[in-house]
mmCIF file of C-alpha atoms in Angstrom:
data_model
loop_
_atom_site.group_PDB
_atom_site.id
_atom_site.type_symbol
_atom_site.label_atom_id
_atom_site.label_comp_id
_atom_site.label_asym_id
_atom_site.label_seq_id
_atom_site.Cartn_x
_atom_site.Cartn_y
_atom_site.Cartn_z
ATOM 1 C CA MET A 1 0.000 0.000 0.000
ATOM 2 C CA PRO A 2 1.476 3.426 -0.908
ATOM 3 C CA GLN A 3 2.756 5.793 1.761
ATOM 4 C CA ILE A 4 0.332 8.689 1.808
ATOM 5 C CA THR A 5 3.040 11.192 2.750
ATOM 6 C CA ASP A 6 5.002 10.411 -0.441
ATOM 7 C CA LEU A 7 3.740 12.797 -3.135
ATOM 8 C CA ASN A 8 4.765 10.584 -6.064
ATOM 9 C CA ASN A 9 2.867 7.611 -4.646
ATOM 10 C CA VAL A 10 -0.198 9.742 -3.979
ATOM 11 C CA VAL A 11 -0.095 11.107 -7.543
ATOM 12 C CA ASP A 12 0.171 7.569 -8.935
ATOM 13 C CA THR A 13 -2.900 6.551 -6.950
ATOM 14 C CA LEU A 14 -4.845 9.544 -8.268
ATOM 15 C CA LEU A 15 -3.780 8.873 -11.853
ATOM 16 C CA LEU A 16 -4.969 5.287 -11.604
ATOM 17 C CA GLY A 17 -8.292 6.032 -9.956
ATOM 18 C CA GLY A 18 -9.248 9.644 -10.702
ATOM 19 C CA SER A 19 -11.104 8.953 -13.929
ATOM 20 C CA LEU A 20 -13.056 6.117 -12.262
ATOM 21 C CA VAL A 21 -14.601 8.339 -9.580
ATOM 22 C CA GLU A 22 -18.347 8.507 -10.181
ATOM 23 C CA CYS A 23 -19.045 11.819 -8.432
ATOM 24 C CA ASN A 24 -18.437 14.914 -10.574
ATOM 25 C CA GLY A 25 -18.315 17.307 -7.613
ATOM 26 C CA LEU A 26 -15.708 19.664 -6.236
ATOM 27 C CA LEU A 27 -15.102 18.324 -2.742
ATOM 28 C CA HIS A 28 -15.770 14.638 -3.342
ATOM 29 C CA GLY A 29 -15.383 14.153 -7.076
ATOM 30 C CA LYS A 30 -13.582 14.656 -10.350
ATOM 31 C CA THR A 31 -13.669 18.469 -10.326
ATOM 32 C CA GLY A 32 -11.631 18.570 -7.115
ATOM 33 C CA ILE A 33 -9.161 15.987 -8.409
ATOM 34 C CA ALA A 34 -8.768 18.104 -11.561
ATOM 35 C CA VAL A 35 -7.973 21.120 -9.362
ATOM 36 C CA PHE A 36 -5.076 19.172 -7.877
ATOM 37 C CA PHE A 37 -3.690 18.057 -11.242
ATOM 38 C CA PHE A 38 -3.784 21.594 -12.665
ATOM 39 C CA HIS A 39 -1.807 22.793 -9.665
ATOM 40 C CA HIS A 40 0.557 19.834 -9.867
ATOM 41 C CA ALA A 41 1.195 20.510 -13.567
ATOM 42 C CA LYS A 42 2.175 24.069 -12.671
ATOM 43 C CA HIS A 43 4.240 22.837 -9.725
ATOM 44 C CA THR A 44 6.209 20.324 -11.796
ATOM 45 C CA GLY A 45 6.090 21.890 -15.260
ATOM 46 C CA ASN A 46 4.791 18.556 -16.562
ATOM 47 C CA GLU A 47 2.086 19.069 -19.206
ATOM 48 C CA LEU A 48 0.920 15.469 -18.900
ATOM 49 C CA PHE A 49 -0.691 16.297 -15.570
ATOM 50 C CA GLU A 50 -2.493 19.229 -17.196
ATOM 51 C CA GLU A 51 -3.758 16.954 -19.968
ATOM 52 C CA TYR A 52 -5.106 14.551 -17.354
ATOM 53 C CA ALA A 53 -6.846 17.426 -15.549
ATOM 54 C CA VAL A 54 -8.456 18.547 -18.815
ATOM 55 C CA GLU A 55 -9.694 15.002 -19.415
ATOM 56 C CA LEU A 56 -11.314 15.016 -15.979
ATOM 57 C CA ILE A 57 -13.032 18.355 -16.669
ATOM 58 C CA GLU A 58 -14.290 17.067 -20.020
ATOM 59 C CA SER A 59 -15.649 13.982 -18.274
ATOM 60 C CA VAL A 60 -17.474 16.181 -15.766
ATOM 61 C CA LEU A 61 -19.054 18.241 -18.552
ATOM 62 C CA ASN A 62 -20.103 15.134 -20.449
ATOM 63 C CA ASN A 63 -21.755 13.571 -17.409
ATOM 64 C CA LEU A 64 -23.829 16.467 -16.098
ATOM 65 C CA SER A 65 -27.561 15.805 -16.147
ATOM 66 C CA LEU A 66 -30.860 16.823 -14.583
ATOM 67 C CA LYS A 67 -30.005 14.390 -11.792
ATOM 68 C CA THR A 68 -26.857 16.282 -10.819
ATOM 69 C CA PRO A 69 -27.364 17.729 -7.311
ATOM 70 C CA ILE A 70 -26.921 21.458 -6.689
ATOM 71 C CA SER A 71 -24.892 21.325 -3.466
ATOM 72 C CA TYR A 72 -21.419 22.774 -3.039
ATOM 73 C CA ARG A 73 -20.122 19.430 -1.783
ATOM 74 C CA ARG A 74 -21.079 17.220 -4.720
ATOM 75 C CA GLY A 75 -23.129 19.269 -7.167
ATOM 76 C CA LEU A 76 -23.418 22.236 -9.480
ATOM 77 C CA ALA A 77 -22.548 24.953 -6.940
ATOM 78 C CA GLY A 78 -19.214 23.318 -6.184
ATOM 79 C CA ILE A 79 -18.485 22.334 -9.771
ATOM 80 C CA GLY A 80 -19.282 25.857 -10.962
ATOM 81 C CA SER A 81 -17.140 27.392 -8.228
ATOM 82 C CA GLY A 82 -14.329 25.061 -9.238
ATOM 83 C CA PHE A 83 -14.627 26.133 -12.872
ATOM 84 C CA GLU A 84 -14.572 29.810 -11.909
ATOM 85 C CA TYR A 85 -11.549 29.208 -9.684
ATOM 86 C CA LEU A 86 -9.676 27.358 -12.434
ATOM 87 C CA SER A 87 -10.558 30.091 -14.929
ATOM 88 C CA ARG A 88 -9.312 32.808 -12.566
ATOM 89 C CA GLN A 89 -6.029 30.959 -12.069
ATOM 90 C CA GLY A 90 -5.556 30.672 -15.842
ATOM 91 C CA PHE A 91 -5.876 26.891 -15.898
ATOM 92 C CA LEU A 92 -8.879 26.684 -18.255
ATOM 93 C CA GLU A 93 -8.408 27.615 -21.891
ATOM 94 C CA PHE A 94 -12.124 27.742 -22.702
ATOM 95 C CA ASP A 95 -14.633 30.381 -21.620
ATOM 96 C CA CYS A 96 -16.719 28.667 -18.967
ATOM 97 C CA ASN A 97 -19.448 31.341 -18.991
ATOM 98 C CA ASP A 98 -21.596 29.487 -21.518
ATOM 99 C CA VAL A 99 -21.661 26.428 -19.265
ATOM 100 C CA LEU A 100 -22.150 28.435 -16.085
ATOM 101 C CA GLU A 101 -25.100 30.375 -17.478
ATOM 102 C CA ASP A 102 -26.972 27.066 -17.458
ATOM 103 C CA PHE A 103 -25.769 26.484 -13.880
ATOM 104 C CA ASP A 104 -27.039 29.962 -12.963
ATOM 105 C CA LYS A 105 -30.569 29.089 -14.053
ATOM 106 C CA VAL A 106 -30.720 25.801 -12.129
ATOM 107 C CA ILE A 107 -29.161 27.223 -8.958
ATOM 108 C CA PHE A 108 -31.347 30.338 -9.035
ATOM 109 C CA ASP A 109 -34.469 28.204 -9.445
ATOM 110 C CA ALA A 110 -33.417 26.211 -6.391
ATOM 111 C CA THR A 111 -32.855 29.455 -4.479
ATOM 112 C CA ILE A 112 -36.179 31.142 -5.199
ATOM 113 C CA ASN A 113 -38.192 27.942 -4.803
ATOM 114 C CA GLY A 114 -37.016 27.764 -1.194
ATOM 115 C CA ALA A 115 -36.608 24.005 -1.297
ATOM 116 C CA GLU A 116 -33.569 24.206 0.997
ATOM 117 C CA ASN A 117 -33.705 25.420 4.590
ATOM 118 C CA ASP A 118 -30.178 24.403 5.561
ATOM 119 C CA THR A 119 -27.770 27.365 5.521
ATOM 120 C CA SER A 120 -24.538 25.323 5.653
ATOM 121 C CA LEU A 121 -21.781 25.752 3.096
ATOM 122 C CA TYR A 122 -21.286 22.212 1.914
ATOM 123 C CA ASP A 123 -24.876 21.029 1.675
ATOM 124 C CA GLY A 124 -27.057 24.133 1.949
ATOM 125 C CA LEU A 125 -27.713 27.688 0.865
ATOM 126 C CA SER A 126 -24.344 29.179 1.787
ATOM 127 C CA GLY A 127 -22.790 26.882 -0.813
ATOM 128 C CA LEU A 128 -25.030 28.476 -3.445
ATOM 129 C CA GLY A 129 -23.858 31.833 -2.127
ATOM 130 C CA ARG A 130 -20.232 30.786 -2.508
ATOM 131 C CA TYR A 131 -20.968 30.018 -6.154
ATOM 132 C CA TYR A 132 -22.578 33.433 -6.721
ATOM 133 C CA LEU A 133 -19.570 35.182 -5.161
ATOM 134 C CA PHE A 134 -17.172 33.289 -7.428
ATOM 135 C CA ARG A 135 -19.299 34.372 -10.382
ATOM 136 C CA ILE A 136 -19.294 38.030 -9.334
ATOM 137 C CA ALA A 137 -15.535 38.034 -8.708
ATOM 138 C CA ASN A 138 -14.833 36.860 -12.250
ATOM 139 C CA MET A 139 -17.115 39.401 -13.931
ATOM 140 C CA THR A 140 -15.146 42.586 -14.600
ATOM 141 C CA THR A 141 -17.625 44.515 -16.730
ATOM 142 C CA ASN A 142 -20.914 46.085 -15.744
ATOM 143 C CA ASN A 143 -23.108 44.066 -18.068
ATOM 144 C CA GLU A 144 -26.465 42.326 -17.853
ATOM 145 C CA LYS A 145 -24.898 39.078 -16.632
ATOM 146 C CA ILE A 146 -23.472 40.616 -13.484
ATOM 147 C CA LYS A 147 -26.782 42.356 -12.796
ATOM 148 C CA VAL A 148 -28.526 38.983 -12.919
ATOM 149 C CA ILE A 149 -25.965 37.352 -10.605
ATOM 150 C CA TYR A 150 -26.214 40.327 -8.251
ATOM 151 C CA SER A 151 -30.006 39.905 -8.115
ATOM 152 C CA MET A 152 -29.567 36.211 -7.365
ATOM 153 C CA THR A 153 -27.128 37.005 -4.573
ATOM 154 C CA MET A 154 -29.469 39.547 -2.973
ATOM 155 C CA CYS A 155 -32.314 37.045 -3.099
ATOM 156 C CA LEU A 156 -30.105 34.568 -1.271
ATOM 157 C CA VAL A 157 -29.031 37.186 1.282
ATOM 158 C CA ASP A 158 -32.704 37.766 2.160
ATOM 159 C CA LEU A 159 -33.390 34.051 2.413
ATOM 160 C CA ILE A 160 -30.350 33.267 4.570
ATOM 161 C CA GLY A 161 -31.032 36.313 6.737
ATOM 162 C CA ASP A 162 -34.503 34.949 7.481
ATOM 163 C CA LEU A 163 -33.267 31.421 8.180
ATOM 164 C CA VAL A 164 -30.130 31.993 10.235
ATOM 165 C CA SER A 165 -31.965 32.313 13.545
ATOM 166 C CA LYS A 166 -33.736 28.988 12.905
ATOM 167 C CA GLN A 167 -30.573 26.912 12.459
ATOM 168 C CA GLU A 168 -29.939 24.355 15.193
ATOM 169 C CA ASN A 169 -26.470 23.445 13.949
ATOM 170 C CA GLU A 170 -23.691 25.910 14.869
ATOM 171 C CA THR A 171 -21.799 25.118 11.667
ATOM 172 C CA SER A 172 -24.809 26.173 9.595
ATOM 173 C CA VAL A 173 -24.974 29.478 11.491
ATOM 174 C CA VAL A 174 -21.256 30.151 11.049
ATOM 175 C CA ASP A 175 -21.414 29.268 7.344
ATOM 176 C CA ALA A 176 -24.392 31.573 6.810
ATOM 177 C CA LEU A 177 -22.776 34.485 8.626
ATOM 178 C CA HIS A 178 -19.472 33.959 6.856
ATOM 179 C CA PHE A 179 -21.290 34.230 3.519
ATOM 180 C CA LEU A 180 -23.068 37.392 4.654
ATOM 181 C CA TRP A 181 -19.750 38.785 5.893
ATOM 182 C CA LYS A 182 -18.183 38.229 2.460
ATOM 183 C CA VAL A 183 -21.145 39.990 0.838
ATOM 184 C CA ASP A 184 -20.704 42.851 3.292
ATOM 185 C CA GLN A 185 -16.957 43.070 2.540
ATOM 186 C CA LEU A 186 -17.773 43.444 -1.142
ATOM 187 C CA MET A 187 -20.159 46.294 -0.226
ATOM 188 C CA LEU A 188 -22.905 44.569 -2.189
ATOM 189 C CA SER A 189 -25.657 45.209 0.343
ATOM 190 C CA PRO A 190 -24.438 46.614 3.677
ATOM 191 C CA VAL A 191 -27.936 47.776 4.612
ATOM 192 C CA LYS A 192 -29.123 44.171 4.577
ATOM 193 C CA THR A 193 -26.057 42.393 5.932
ATOM 194 C CA LYS A 194 -24.716 44.654 8.702
ATOM 195 C CA PRO A 195 -27.690 44.388 11.121
ATOM 196 C CA ILE A 196 -27.557 40.591 10.922
ATOM 197 C CA LEU A 197 -23.783 40.483 11.368
ATOM 198 C CA ASP A 198 -23.975 42.811 14.357
ATOM 199 C CA ARG A 199 -26.651 40.664 15.956
ATOM 200 C CA TYR A 200 -24.598 37.487 15.628
ATOM 201 C CA SER A 201 -21.105 38.954 16.022
ATOM 202 C CA TYR A 202 -20.049 36.139 18.371
ATOM 203 C CA PHE A 203 -20.146 33.661 15.521
ATOM 204 C CA LEU A 204 -17.737 35.732 13.445
ATOM 205 C CA LYS A 205 -14.783 35.019 15.707
ATOM 206 C CA PRO A 206 -11.802 33.860 13.587
ATOM 207 C CA ASP A 207 -11.592 30.480 15.311
ATOM 208 C CA LEU A 208 -15.167 29.714 14.302
ATOM 209 C CA GLN A 209 -14.692 30.894 10.709
ATOM 210 C CA ASN A 210 -11.562 28.926 9.953
ATOM 211 C CA ARG A 211 -12.444 25.695 8.208
ATOM 212 C CA ARG A 212 -9.605 23.217 8.453
ATOM 213 C CA GLN A 213 -9.331 19.764 6.979
ATOM 214 C CA THR A 214 -8.795 16.939 9.416
ATOM 215 C CA TYR A 215 -7.350 13.760 7.997
ATOM 216 C CA ASP A 216 -7.624 10.236 9.261
ATOM 217 C CA ILE A 217 -4.689 8.856 7.275
ATOM 218 C CA HIS A 218 -5.487 5.219 8.042
ATOM 219 C CA ASP A 219 -9.115 5.706 6.992
ATOM 220 C CA ILE A 220 -8.092 7.403 3.733
ATOM 221 C CA MET A 221 -5.732 4.541 2.890
ATOM 222 C CA LYS A 222 -8.200 1.841 3.923
ATOM 223 C CA ASN A 223 -11.071 3.272 1.880
ATOM 224 C CA ARG A 224 -8.847 4.757 -0.836
ATOM 225 C CA ARG A 225 -10.790 8.010 -0.930
ATOM 226 C CA LEU A 226 -9.432 10.176 -3.727
ATOM 227 C CA ASP A 227 -11.313 13.424 -3.140
ATOM 228 C CA LEU A 228 -10.126 16.949 -2.464
ATOM 229 C CA TYR A 229 -11.803 17.392 0.900
ATOM 230 C CA ASP A 230 -10.567 14.428 2.907
ATOM 231 C CA GLY A 231 -8.864 12.117 0.426
ATOM 232 C CA TYR A 232 -5.710 11.663 -1.611
ATOM 233 C CA ALA A 233 -6.229 14.835 -3.690
ATOM 234 C CA GLY A 234 -6.501 16.972 -0.562
ATOM 235 C CA VAL A 235 -3.427 15.373 0.966
ATOM 236 C CA ALA A 236 -1.526 15.927 -2.302
ATOM 237 C CA MET A 237 -2.575 19.587 -2.442
ATOM 238 C CA ASN A 238 -1.288 20.078 1.085
ATOM 239 C CA LEU A 239 1.996 18.378 0.197
ATOM 240 C CA ILE A 240 2.701 20.653 -2.783
ATOM 241 C CA THR A 241 1.562 23.679 -0.763
ATOM 242 C CA GLN A 242 4.169 22.795 1.868
ATOM 243 C CA GLN A 243 6.767 22.884 -0.907
ATOM 244 C CA ASN A 244 5.468 26.087 -2.502
ATOM 245 C CA GLN A 245 3.183 28.466 -0.605
ATOM 246 C CA ASN A 246 1.973 30.013 -3.874
ATOM 247 C CA HIS A 247 -0.408 27.071 -4.127
ATOM 248 C CA GLN A 248 -2.062 28.037 -0.814
ATOM 249 C CA ILE A 249 -4.800 29.825 -2.749
ATOM 250 C CA TRP A 250 -6.568 26.507 -3.378
ATOM 251 C CA THR A 251 -7.834 26.535 0.238
ATOM 252 C CA GLN A 252 -10.398 29.192 -0.715
ATOM 253 C CA LEU A 253 -12.371 26.308 -2.202
ATOM 254 C CA LEU A 254 -12.849 24.640 1.204
#
C-alpha cells in the first residue's frame, strides 16, 4: 500500500483512480481531483498532468444531467465554483461562462423555490452563495450578466437572513454568517447584511470561521478516498503547498 506522505505515490494513486470516480463534484469528485492536477502541472512543469486534468473536466461536462445535485459538496454549486476558480487561475483555456449560465438558471431556481432550509456551506444555501460570489468576482464589466448574478445574490441574502436564527447546527450558522460577511466586505448590500452580522457577532470570531481539513490517514488509505476534501487529492494539495506556498490559494475552495 502506498505511503500517503510520499507525493509521487499519492499522484500515482490519483492517476490510476481519478477517472473512475463517479461523483463529478468539487469536494468529493472529479472536479476537485482536476484542481489538484492543474496545480501539480504548474508545480512540476509537466504538461501530462495538465492533460489529465483537462480530461477530468471534459468527463465532468459530459456527465452532467438533470439528476446532478446542486450542493457545493457534490453538485453544481461546487463544480461551478471550481470552474470559476480554475478560470481565474488561468488553468482553463475555454470560456466557462456558456456552461455556467446554465448552472445559474438551475441554482437560481433552487434558491427562489425555497426548497432548501439548511444554511450550511457544503450542503445548503451558503454553498449556493459561494458560487454566486465566485461568479461576481470573475465578472469585470458592468453588463447584464453581473446584474442577474447580483439579483440572485441579494435574493439569497434575504433568504439566509430569514433562516439563520432557525438553524440548530452551529456550523450552519457560522457558514451563513461567513457568507453574509463576504457579501458585506464586497459592499454589495451593507444595509441588509450589517444588522444581521452585528446581531450574531459572536459567531464571526476567527476560530469559528476557519475551516480546516482533518485527515484520518489510516481511513483514507483503507477506503482509498481520492477526493479533495478528505482524500488523496486533498493530501496531495497540502503536500505541494508545503513545498510552494503560492499554491495556498486553493484553500479558498474549502
